[in-house]
Amino acid sequence: MVAMDMRAVIAGALGDALAKLGIPEDVLSGGPPHVERSAVRAHGEWSSNVALVASKRAGRSPRELAQALADIIQAAPPRHLRSVEVAGPGFLNFDLHESWLHESLRNIVELGEDRFAVFGTGNGEHVQLEFVSANPTGPLHVGNGWWGSYADALARLLERCGWLVTREYYVNDTGGQIKLLGESILASRSGRQAPEEGYKGDYIATLASSYEGPEDATAAGRWAAERILENIRSTLETIGIHFDEWFSQASIEESGAVEETIDLLRQRGLVYELDGATWLRSTQVGDSRDRVLVKSDGAPTYLAGDLAYHRNKFLVRGFDRVIDVFGADHHGHVSSLLAAVEAMGVERGRLEVKIGQMVSLAEGRMSKRAGTFVSLDSLISDIGPDATRLLSLLSSMDQAATLDLEIVRRQSMENPVYYVQYAHARISSIDRVRVDRGITRVDLADVDLSVLAHERELEVLRRLTELPDVVLDACRERAPYRVTTWVRKLAGCFHGFYHDCQVMGDGVPDGLMQARLWLVEGARIGLSIGLGLLGVRAPESM
RNA sequence: GCCCUCGUAGCUCAGAGGAUAGAGCGCCGGCCUCCGGAGCCGGGUGCGCAGGUUCGAAUCCUGCCGGGGGCGCCA
């Protein structure tokens, strides 16, 4: 069954009313009509701007048109409608009877965690999500965790909205960086000075002490990269990030796919030779400068490998859509990638590149040079996996963020992680008390929900009804932090309810207790879905 | 210099064409015969600047100012 959709009910009533006035719905000036939740309670539960956008077409003033629509709707009101009023410049405000919220709660409980706020928008299309993809030359930093948490939460949103998602890590296991890594290992092993620009962390010495392979930079580099990658994998596992595929750059270079890709681009007249190197004429497809594909020493550039990789994604494996999530430091790479992929014949729009902004810590700049580099591992052991995820998903990834660790170290309400998890723990606690007292929850069908009339109760219910919109918006906007914002609001409503409305107790009549038990169950479902999307545990006790 | 991105409360951030711009922290003050006080309630400040589009702009467009990032035969 489908969750009750009040927007559809109201939009339907408006459509019928417009039809009665002889106004076609599809050609309105001033943009599409909206039916949305009122920002202010005094404006009813829902409101619509339809009279504002249709007034020119109708040849009547917005308020006049709104009144005409209101009259028609009043004459045959849809279910749950208490009143419809014209307000402001011509808004229609719909005030609903609380039965709307009671029916919604029934729907939510019946659908449950697995079906409430689930959509088929993606239609089973296959999306490849590439993220983290950090060079296996050192431990992950805080930014990798931040962008990784973003991407993984986005994957969960896409899955809930009907896409099939492959999570993939592109492993830069070849090229100059690996050789440099190997040189650093070899230098450390024999007590020599690390090479200029080489890798110098403690992990280099640790690795070097157990390296028993040949005195060959590439061999040593590959050996070290494998071990570092294993550590990266396990770090990501601790914050709930699991990849379906670890795609090796070396494998694509060795397979001949790079040459095939360059041939493909050459056929389109986009490749030329200069100074012994092979160049991509990317300026012809919208880039700011041409780029080298094959260096004069014969080795392919990172771009060439990446283009072959993207050709593989689209033209070999046939993903319908690809989303790359890169850190801000990969920014310079984006325009050439987009341009070249389009030049391969992949329609613009099938490749999306999301760039995460830089992250800093409130208690000190994060800088490799200054030696204040903070590893993701140390962050996780400091504040825990849940806080690491939630902190990363607190705000938009488009904005450079400052993480305040002091707050999430506290075990109190100021800490958003505790705030939302505690709400869930309280729900579980209520259920434990219920069982201890031998109270049975009556079948929902036999419970009268109309006794839920306290403002605290209604707030929780209203919030719950927003979740489907939140999921859809967050997915479409690629903005998982919107789920976080909602979860925090729901938790807030729940704490307020819990404070003012005792569920079980001497003064609480049986009927009200039963209704409240179901409200608590609804809140549990909403919190579980939200936290699940964020990859944050929903604990039963804390 | 060019490209991208972001400027919202003292701080960290929501709001992304709608009506009176919201939270948390910090600061001040209330509330414990109560399923977990790890909580709840109240108190006030703000859309970087200037134009434009629109019935309506924090939101879209242009310019400027400011922060961050990028512009390698590195990845």
XYZ file of C-alpha atoms (C1' of nucleotides) in Angstrom:
617
model
C 0.000 0.000 0.000
C 1.028 3.552 -0.575
C 1.437 6.023 2.248
C -1.293 8.584 2.437
C -0.179 11.516 0.377
C -1.844 14.692 1.530
C -0.087 16.717 -1.104
C -1.672 14.594 -3.812
C -5.073 14.966 -2.191
C -4.790 18.752 -2.110
C -3.219 19.013 -5.544
C -6.062 16.893 -6.869
C -8.673 19.143 -5.313
C -6.924 22.194 -6.753
C -6.708 20.600 -10.179
C -10.420 19.836 -10.163
C -11.237 23.355 -9.067
C -9.054 24.863 -11.789
C -10.749 22.653 -14.352
C -14.143 23.861 -13.191
C -12.986 27.405 -13.832
C -11.760 26.385 -17.264
C -8.102 27.000 -16.529
C -5.713 24.404 -17.941
C -3.149 23.351 -15.346
C -0.177 22.868 -17.574
C 0.446 26.317 -19.001
C 0.778 28.657 -16.102
C 3.014 31.666 -16.095
C 5.262 32.209 -13.138
C 6.420 28.648 -12.777
C 4.764 25.457 -11.666
C 2.224 25.558 -8.861
C 3.345 24.197 -5.525
C 1.541 22.513 -2.711
C 3.769 22.597 0.311
C 3.945 22.495 4.054
C 3.261 25.899 5.545
C 6.296 27.447 7.143
C 4.166 28.991 9.867
C 1.428 27.150 11.693
C -0.905 30.116 11.481
C -0.924 29.465 7.754
C -2.470 26.052 8.144
C -0.840 22.704 7.570
C -0.432 23.020 3.834
C -0.475 25.905 1.428
C -0.448 26.516 -2.285
C 0.713 29.342 -4.529
C -1.406 28.148 -7.435
C -3.518 31.309 -7.578
C -0.378 33.426 -7.756
C 1.099 31.569 -10.692
C -2.217 31.128 -12.508
C -3.618 34.599 -12.112
C -2.293 36.041 -15.368
C -3.557 33.099 -17.329
C -6.934 33.314 -15.615
C -7.152 37.040 -16.131
C -8.120 37.636 -12.540
C -6.251 38.960 -9.555
C -4.520 36.332 -7.434
C -6.739 36.886 -4.433
C -9.886 36.806 -6.527
C -8.829 33.567 -8.189
C -7.787 32.089 -4.864
C -11.193 32.885 -3.409
C -12.954 31.258 -6.341
C -10.839 28.115 -5.903
C -11.430 28.112 -2.163
C -15.193 28.348 -2.674
C -15.215 25.402 -5.029
C -13.084 23.274 -2.703
C -15.153 24.239 0.331
C -18.271 23.057 -1.441
C -16.917 19.527 -1.690
C -14.035 19.308 0.764
C -11.542 16.461 0.496
C -10.989 14.186 3.444
C -9.411 15.726 6.572
C -9.894 19.291 5.333
C -11.105 21.628 8.032
C -10.962 24.867 6.114
C -9.266 26.620 3.229
C -8.508 30.313 3.371
C -7.081 32.993 1.140
C -4.144 34.792 2.702
C -1.452 37.317 1.902
C -0.981 38.067 -1.787
C -3.147 35.112 -2.782
C -1.965 31.976 -1.031
C -4.421 29.246 -0.270
C -3.956 27.914 3.221
C -5.349 24.513 4.052
C -6.127 23.772 7.649
C -6.524 20.085 8.362
C -8.230 18.092 11.017
C -5.851 16.113 13.275
C -7.334 12.951 11.793
C -4.892 13.563 8.970
C -1.992 12.918 11.334
C -3.670 9.935 12.942
C -4.229 8.298 9.600
C -0.634 9.048 8.643
C 0.617 7.301 11.756
C -1.410 4.232 10.834
C 0.194 4.252 7.393
C 3.683 4.677 8.738
C 3.351 1.834 11.198
C 1.811 -0.447 8.593
C 4.567 0.289 6.099
C 7.297 -0.018 8.700
C 10.964 0.661 8.457
C 11.425 -1.208 5.189
C 8.666 0.400 3.162
C 7.954 3.852 4.581
C 9.675 6.620 2.596
C 10.824 4.193 -0.086
C 10.589 5.210 -3.722
C 10.974 3.718 -7.153
C 12.242 6.908 -8.732
C 15.478 5.333 -9.917
C 13.611 2.646 -11.767
C 16.340 0.114 -11.151
C 18.910 2.116 -13.076
C 22.448 1.201 -12.228
C 24.565 3.943 -10.675
C 28.257 3.650 -10.065
C 29.454 5.764 -7.190
C 33.192 6.288 -7.078
C 34.544 7.802 -3.896
C 37.486 8.084 -1.542
C 39.917 6.694 -4.162
C 42.770 8.097 -2.100
C 46.271 7.162 -3.199
C 47.517 4.142 -1.268
C 50.598 6.038 -0.244
C 49.605 6.912 3.294
C 46.802 6.801 5.842
C 43.459 8.452 5.171
C 42.938 11.918 6.537
C 39.879 13.500 8.075
C 38.713 14.833 4.714
C 38.593 11.327 3.259
C 36.255 10.297 6.057
C 34.107 13.345 5.560
C 33.714 12.920 1.819
C 33.457 9.152 2.196
C 30.646 9.458 4.717
C 28.892 11.830 2.371
C 29.173 9.484 -0.576
C 28.132 6.413 1.356
C 25.067 8.199 2.733
C 24.268 9.317 -0.798
C 24.501 5.697 -1.905
C 22.013 4.709 0.774
C 19.639 7.452 -0.342
C 19.896 6.372 -3.956
C 19.149 2.790 -2.963
C 16.098 3.855 -0.993
C 14.923 5.776 -4.032
C 15.124 2.846 -6.385
C 18.625 2.904 -7.848
C 21.063 0.012 -7.885
C 24.343 1.333 -6.572
C 27.864 0.028 -6.998
C 30.319 1.565 -4.551
C 33.762 1.687 -6.020
C 37.271 2.733 -5.026
C 39.729 3.548 -7.783
C 43.152 2.432 -6.645
C 46.045 4.491 -7.950
C 48.448 1.600 -7.664
C 50.831 2.613 -10.405
C 52.774 5.589 -11.652
C 55.091 8.096 -10.124
C 53.491 8.207 -6.676
C 53.978 4.500 -6.180
C 57.564 4.687 -7.324
C 58.139 7.550 -4.929
C 56.548 5.528 -2.158
C 58.931 2.679 -2.991
C 61.920 5.003 -2.946
C 60.843 6.279 0.437
C 60.609 2.713 1.750
C 63.986 1.753 0.342
C 65.604 4.880 1.733
C 64.181 4.221 5.153
C 65.235 0.586 5.083
C 68.835 1.473 4.396
C 68.856 4.464 6.711
C 69.208 6.991 3.899
C 67.539 10.381 3.799
C 64.008 10.214 2.350
C 63.863 11.534 -1.209
C 62.818 15.084 -1.907
C 58.982 15.262 -1.860
C 59.032 11.682 -0.587
C 56.793 10.169 2.083
C 58.050 10.604 5.594
C 55.457 9.516 8.161
C 56.098 6.955 10.878
C 54.244 4.382 8.817
C 57.072 4.486 6.266
C 59.628 3.361 8.818
C 57.279 0.676 10.109
C 56.678 -0.687 6.636
C 60.341 -0.443 5.669
C 61.389 -2.540 8.634
C 59.356 -5.476 7.375
C 60.071 -5.105 3.675
C 62.259 -7.939 2.483
C 61.842 -7.543 -1.265
C 64.320 -6.420 -3.891
C 65.988 -3.024 -4.058
C 63.518 -1.899 -6.734
C 61.448 1.232 -6.180
C 58.399 0.064 -8.108
C 58.370 -3.352 -6.482
C 58.789 -1.850 -3.038
C 56.112 0.737 -3.826
C 53.580 -1.861 -4.900
C 54.340 -3.982 -1.892
C 53.828 -1.036 0.447
C 50.720 0.184 -1.382
C 49.045 -3.182 -0.893
C 49.582 -3.006 2.825
C 48.516 0.603 3.095
C 45.407 -0.141 1.081
C 44.528 -2.928 3.468
C 44.704 -0.442 6.329
C 42.574 2.015 4.400
C 39.991 -0.687 3.802
C 39.791 -1.574 7.452
C 39.587 2.073 8.530
C 36.641 2.607 6.212
C 34.946 -0.554 7.465
C 34.942 0.830 10.986
C 32.755 3.716 9.862
C 30.435 1.486 7.875
C 31.804 2.111 4.415
C 32.060 -1.018 2.284
C 33.113 -1.041 -1.328
C 31.753 -3.438 -3.913
C 34.771 -2.975 -6.114
C 38.407 -1.956 -5.717
C 39.372 -1.015 -9.228
C 43.066 -1.102 -9.995
C 44.626 1.585 -12.161
C 47.475 -0.787 -12.977
C 44.986 -3.347 -14.281
C 43.468 -0.913 -16.714
C 46.862 0.263 -17.928
C 48.026 -3.328 -18.412
C 44.848 -4.369 -20.223
C 45.477 -2.099 -23.182
C 42.366 -0.098 -22.389
C 44.344 3.117 -22.261
C 45.481 2.698 -25.872
C 41.941 1.786 -26.930
C 40.632 4.900 -25.247
C 43.227 7.107 -26.894
C 42.372 5.518 -30.249
C 38.721 6.282 -29.669
C 39.542 9.908 -28.979
C 41.932 10.007 -31.922
C 39.127 8.874 -34.213
C 37.232 11.930 -33.098
C 40.164 14.136 -34.015
C 40.947 15.040 -30.464
C 44.466 13.664 -30.203
C 47.752 15.074 -31.504
C 51.475 14.635 -30.963
C 53.762 17.402 -29.740
C 57.278 17.406 -28.236
C 57.260 13.620 -28.094
C 54.091 13.510 -26.021
C 50.523 12.619 -26.939
C 48.020 15.358 -26.231
C 44.262 15.580 -25.825
C 42.802 18.534 -27.685
C 40.498 19.184 -24.747
C 40.141 22.881 -25.528
C 37.952 21.756 -28.393
C 35.483 20.217 -25.975
C 35.277 22.994 -23.466
C 38.408 22.658 -21.366
C 40.629 25.635 -20.586
C 43.792 24.004 -21.908
C 44.962 20.891 -23.711
C 46.157 17.971 -21.596
C 48.861 15.380 -21.958
C 47.737 11.772 -22.302
C 51.069 10.033 -22.859
C 54.249 11.554 -21.500
C 57.373 11.791 -23.647
C 58.821 8.932 -21.594
C 56.008 6.753 -22.892
C 54.059 6.452 -19.643
C 50.375 7.353 -19.614
C 49.300 10.240 -17.410
C 46.787 9.929 -14.616
C 44.246 11.547 -16.930
C 44.737 8.883 -19.592
C 44.197 6.133 -17.064
C 41.184 7.887 -15.634
C 39.645 8.346 -19.066
C 40.133 4.651 -19.772
C 38.548 3.942 -16.413
C 35.546 6.110 -17.225
C 35.255 4.571 -20.646
C 35.161 1.252 -18.835
C 32.409 2.483 -16.529
C 30.149 3.699 -19.299
C 31.024 1.822 -22.453
C 32.259 -1.508 -21.117
C 30.286 -2.094 -17.940
C 27.373 0.030 -19.075
C 26.426 1.942 -15.957
C 23.455 4.200 -16.613
C 24.920 6.885 -14.448
C 28.192 7.596 -12.715
C 28.745 9.860 -9.742
C 32.320 10.689 -8.774
C 32.900 12.191 -5.372
C 36.269 13.895 -5.155
C 37.962 16.067 -2.623
C 38.630 19.704 -3.358
C 42.225 18.843 -4.211
C 41.044 17.006 -7.337
C 39.240 20.020 -8.588
C 41.601 20.791 -11.443
C 40.915 17.412 -12.920
C 37.176 17.796 -13.329
C 36.802 19.939 -16.410
C 39.057 17.773 -18.553
C 37.362 14.623 -17.329
C 33.870 15.879 -18.077
C 34.908 17.202 -21.460
C 36.702 14.050 -22.517
C 33.972 11.702 -21.349
C 31.466 13.626 -23.392
C 33.829 13.453 -26.351
C 33.724 9.660 -26.068
C 30.061 9.817 -26.866
C 28.623 9.653 -23.371
C 25.681 12.031 -23.037
C 26.303 14.989 -20.775
C 24.477 14.447 -17.529
C 25.266 10.768 -17.138
C 28.462 11.747 -15.342
C 28.151 13.837 -12.229
C 31.162 15.044 -10.293
C 30.668 16.196 -6.738
C 33.494 18.148 -5.177
C 33.781 18.152 -1.416
C 35.142 21.259 0.202
C 38.038 21.296 2.623
C 37.646 20.286 6.220
C 39.450 21.772 9.136
C 39.364 21.083 12.832
C 38.397 23.811 15.253
C 41.335 22.904 17.448
C 44.070 23.480 14.934
C 44.710 23.683 11.239
C 45.129 20.449 9.415
C 48.248 20.531 7.363
C 50.728 17.938 6.234
C 53.450 20.537 5.992
C 52.894 21.922 9.467
C 52.866 18.415 10.836
C 49.345 18.791 12.227
C 47.902 16.265 9.831
C 45.048 14.402 11.507
C 44.448 10.872 10.355
C 40.976 9.453 10.017
C 42.023 6.638 12.329
C 42.903 9.012 15.116
C 39.645 10.893 14.651
C 37.663 7.661 14.861
C 39.456 6.496 17.976
C 38.949 9.929 19.488
C 35.221 10.440 18.923
C 33.980 7.050 17.717
C 32.553 5.838 14.400
C 29.036 7.226 14.875
C 30.227 10.718 15.704
C 32.632 10.596 12.802
C 29.788 9.791 10.410
C 27.257 12.194 11.842
C 29.714 15.041 12.141
C 30.529 14.615 8.479
C 26.851 14.661 7.574
C 25.857 17.636 9.677
C 26.181 20.201 6.930
C 26.398 20.599 3.207
C 29.499 19.208 1.548
C 29.616 22.288 -0.688
C 30.746 24.403 2.164
C 34.188 24.328 3.701
C 33.586 22.968 7.155
C 35.123 23.379 10.553
C 34.642 20.365 12.755
C 34.338 21.030 16.447
C 35.469 17.907 18.242
C 35.027 19.379 21.683
C 31.261 19.211 21.352
C 31.049 15.621 20.202
C 33.336 14.463 22.987
C 30.742 15.565 25.502
C 28.191 13.062 26.705
C 25.275 15.424 26.738
C 22.552 16.984 24.733
C 24.808 19.626 23.159
C 26.335 16.743 21.295
C 24.141 16.097 18.259
C 25.231 12.476 18.123
C 24.037 11.785 21.634
C 20.964 13.876 21.103
C 19.672 11.758 18.233
C 20.908 8.416 19.505
C 19.504 9.103 22.943
C 16.082 9.620 21.420
C 16.267 6.121 20.018
C 17.604 4.702 23.273
C 14.677 6.282 25.118
C 12.239 4.625 22.775
C 13.868 1.297 23.451
C 13.782 2.045 27.143
C 10.049 2.700 26.994
C 9.579 -0.685 25.412
C 11.660 -2.370 28.101
C 9.534 -0.745 30.772
C 6.409 -1.855 28.944
C 7.567 -5.469 28.938
C 8.656 -5.266 32.592
C 5.211 -4.086 33.568
C 3.542 -6.819 31.574
C 1.751 -4.365 29.315
C 0.652 -5.691 25.921
C 0.451 -3.436 22.924
C -3.011 -3.794 21.382
C -3.299 -4.245 17.594
C -3.123 -0.897 15.892
C -6.412 -1.570 14.129
C -8.113 -1.707 17.518
C -6.585 1.482 18.875
C -8.316 4.850 18.709
C -5.603 7.301 17.701
C -7.861 10.329 17.916
C -6.888 10.683 21.585
C -3.515 11.941 20.371
C -4.282 15.643 20.634
C -1.487 17.062 22.773
C 0.611 19.574 20.866
C 3.733 17.508 21.615
C 2.137 14.451 20.118
C 1.013 16.291 17.024
C 4.495 17.751 16.541
C 6.038 14.306 16.421
C 3.411 13.123 13.948
C 3.822 16.161 11.710
C 7.544 15.636 11.645
C 7.144 11.993 10.719
C 4.937 12.842 7.768
C 7.757 14.942 6.335
C 10.181 12.069 5.916
C 9.153 10.985 2.392
C 9.726 14.521 1.085
C 13.018 14.746 2.927
C 14.290 11.492 1.435
C 13.266 12.461 -2.065
C 14.744 15.964 -1.831
C 17.945 14.798 -0.210
C 18.414 12.232 -2.941
C 17.613 14.550 -5.817
C 19.823 17.316 -4.470
C 22.564 14.831 -3.562
C 22.348 16.319 -0.097
C 22.300 13.670 2.631
C 22.810 16.304 5.309
C 19.144 17.146 4.869
C 18.352 13.812 6.414
C 20.551 14.763 9.371
C 18.694 18.023 9.786
C 15.404 16.139 9.816
C 16.595 13.486 12.242
C 17.704 16.167 14.681
C 14.315 17.835 14.441
C 12.477 14.568 14.959
C 14.669 13.767 17.955
C 13.889 17.221 19.330
C 10.146 16.693 18.943
C 10.437 13.314 20.561
C 12.359 14.610 23.588
C 9.670 17.259 24.026
C 6.916 14.664 23.820
C 8.715 12.390 26.234
C 9.099 15.182 28.695
C 5.488 16.314 28.672
C 3.548 13.148 27.868
C 4.004 10.117 30.027
C 3.277 6.970 28.072
C 2.693 4.563 30.926
C 1.757 5.710 34.381
C -0.970 6.014 36.968
C -2.650 9.026 35.469
C -2.637 7.750 31.901
C -5.838 6.018 30.726
C -5.412 2.721 28.854
C -6.644 4.084 25.551
C -4.208 6.985 25.610
C -1.379 4.708 26.666
C -2.034 2.441 23.701
C -2.163 5.351 21.268
C 1.062 6.749 22.680
C 2.777 3.373 22.444
C 2.000 3.432 18.732
C 3.203 6.980 18.401
C 6.464 5.880 19.979
C 6.645 3.051 17.469
C 6.144 5.555 14.650
C 8.978 7.665 16.021
C 11.168 4.578 16.237
C 10.502 3.797 12.584
C 11.328 7.343 11.517
C 14.510 7.537 13.565
C 15.687 4.137 12.403
C 15.182 5.032 8.770
C 16.938 8.349 9.171
C 19.885 7.001 11.127
C 20.135 4.063 8.742
C 20.449 6.430 5.804
C 23.215 8.258 7.587
C 25.007 5.082 8.592
C 24.761 5.945 12.264
C 23.780 3.227 14.739
C 20.362 3.402 16.384
C 21.293 2.078 19.829
C 18.847 0.461 22.275
C 20.759 1.757 25.234
C 23.676 4.061 25.797
C 45.533 36.401 -14.265
C 41.775 32.475 -15.411
C 38.225 28.549 -13.547
C 35.296 26.398 -9.467
C 33.144 27.116 -4.748
C 31.357 29.547 -0.415
C 30.011 34.541 2.408
C 23.147 33.924 6.980
C 23.319 35.489 14.956
C 29.647 36.305 18.844
C 30.838 30.723 17.115
C 29.268 26.110 14.187
C 25.492 25.545 10.703
C 20.021 25.035 8.632
C 16.673 27.586 5.277
C 17.725 27.221 -1.818
C 11.531 31.364 -5.573
C 6.965 32.518 -1.066
C 4.015 35.110 3.961
C 7.039 37.247 10.499
C 14.758 33.950 8.105
C 15.577 29.173 12.090
C 18.570 25.459 15.380
C 22.723 24.179 18.526
C 26.864 26.220 21.294
C 28.164 30.307 24.463
C 25.478 33.932 28.070
C 21.120 34.826 31.789
C 16.925 32.708 34.252
C 13.199 28.847 35.382
C 11.488 23.247 35.871
C 13.310 16.963 39.311
C 6.652 12.948 44.113
C 8.289 11.850 36.307
C 8.859 5.394 31.506
C 16.741 7.399 31.750
C 17.553 15.354 34.091
C 22.414 12.153 29.048
C 16.179 16.029 29.522
C 12.442 20.271 29.012
C 10.982 25.721 28.895
C 11.940 31.051 28.391
C 15.242 35.484 27.213
C 18.196 38.528 21.109
C 21.125 39.547 17.858
C 21.912 38.401 11.392
C 21.140 37.352 5.065
C 29.136 40.748 2.483
C 28.022 45.244 -1.050
C 25.479 47.229 -5.482
C 22.375 46.573 -9.533
C 18.830 43.293 -12.315
C 14.724 39.405 -13.209
C 9.887 38.520 -10.519
C 3.412 39.832 -8.021
C 7.374 38.175 -4.470
C 14.756 37.240 -3.732
C 18.812 35.019 1.825
C 17.474 31.829 -2.565
C 17.934 33.116 -9.658
C 21.276 36.636 -13.047
C 25.445 40.413 -13.471
C 29.385 43.166 -11.244
C 32.377 44.158 -6.989
C 34.553 42.822 -2.151
C 36.217 38.753 1.056
C 37.522 33.288 2.384
C 38.838 28.389 0.401
C 40.339 25.249 -3.674
C 42.297 24.453 -8.565
C 45.132 25.870 -13.087
C 52.172 20.015 -13.911
C 54.641 15.460 -19.410
C 51.986 14.846 -10.288
C 47.984 11.916 -8.792
